[in-house]
Amino acid sequence: MDPPLTTVNLPGFDIGKNVASLLINIIEKNENKNKKIILEAHMVIRRSCGCNLI
């Protein structure tokens, strides 16, 4: 694409691993608590944001 799009890179593997763990707890222990999981995301800045990249 032109200009290249600015995107957010999410940790897909870690998201899946955490979801699987939560589902196992729900199924095996009938444990359905709200749980906050914080994972890092990284912004990949490209020309679509209007900035001048060096």
GROMACS .gro file of C-alpha atoms in nm:
model
   54
    1MET     CA    1   0.000   0.000   0.000
    2ASP     CA    2   0.112   0.349  -0.060
    3PRO     CA    3   0.165   0.507   0.180
    4PRO     CA    4   0.255   0.216   0.408
    5LEU     CA    5   0.005   0.192   0.695
    6THR     CA    6   0.086   0.261   1.058
    7THR     CA    7  -0.027  -0.040   1.260
    8VAL     CA    8  -0.032  -0.188   1.610
    9ASN     CA    9   0.156  -0.514   1.653
   10LEU     CA   10  -0.024  -0.738   1.905
   11PRO     CA   11   0.133  -1.045   2.071
   12GLY     CA   12  -0.096  -1.306   1.912
   13PHE     CA   13   0.075  -1.609   2.066
   14ASP     CA   14   0.054  -1.464   2.418
   15ILE     CA   15  -0.311  -1.368   2.368
   16GLY     CA   16  -0.394  -1.725   2.263
   17LYS     CA   17  -0.195  -1.876   2.549
   18ASN     CA   18  -0.377  -1.663   2.807
   19VAL     CA   19  -0.720  -1.731   2.656
   20ALA     CA   20  -0.651  -2.107   2.660
   21SER     CA   21  -0.546  -2.089   3.025
   22LEU     CA   22  -0.861  -1.896   3.118
   23LEU     CA   23  -1.082  -2.146   2.933
   24ILE     CA   24  -0.914  -2.441   3.105
   25ASN     CA   25  -0.981  -2.280   3.444
   26ILE     CA   26  -1.346  -2.225   3.352
   27ILE     CA   27  -1.390  -2.584   3.230
   28GLU     CA   28  -1.191  -2.770   3.497
   29LYS     CA   29  -1.250  -2.556   3.806
   30ASN     CA   30  -1.574  -2.381   3.712
   31GLU     CA   31  -1.380  -2.063   3.786
   32ASN     CA   32  -1.519  -1.768   3.593
   33LYS     CA   33  -1.359  -1.466   3.758
   34ASN     CA   34  -1.291  -1.141   3.579
   35LYS     CA   35  -0.919  -1.128   3.529
   36LYS     CA   36  -0.714  -0.843   3.389
   37ILE     CA   37  -0.420  -0.946   3.175
   38ILE     CA   38  -0.187  -0.680   3.043
   39LEU     CA   39   0.022  -0.756   2.737
   40GLU     CA   40   0.258  -0.527   2.549
   41ALA     CA   41   0.159  -0.394   2.210
   42HIS     CA   42   0.394  -0.206   1.981
   43MET     CA   43   0.308   0.069   1.739
   44VAL     CA   44   0.472   0.031   1.399
   45ILE     CA   45   0.493   0.384   1.264
   46ARG     CA   46   0.492   0.421   0.889
   47ARG     CA   47   0.420   0.703   0.646
   48SER     CA   48   0.038   0.690   0.676
   49CYS     CA   49   0.059   0.879   1.007
   50GLY     CA   50   0.175   1.188   0.821
   51CYS     CA   51   0.518   1.196   0.981
   52ASN     CA   52   0.845   1.222   0.793
   53LEU     CA   53   1.049   0.911   0.858
   54ILE     CA   54   1.425   0.936   0.829
   0.00000   0.00000   0.00000
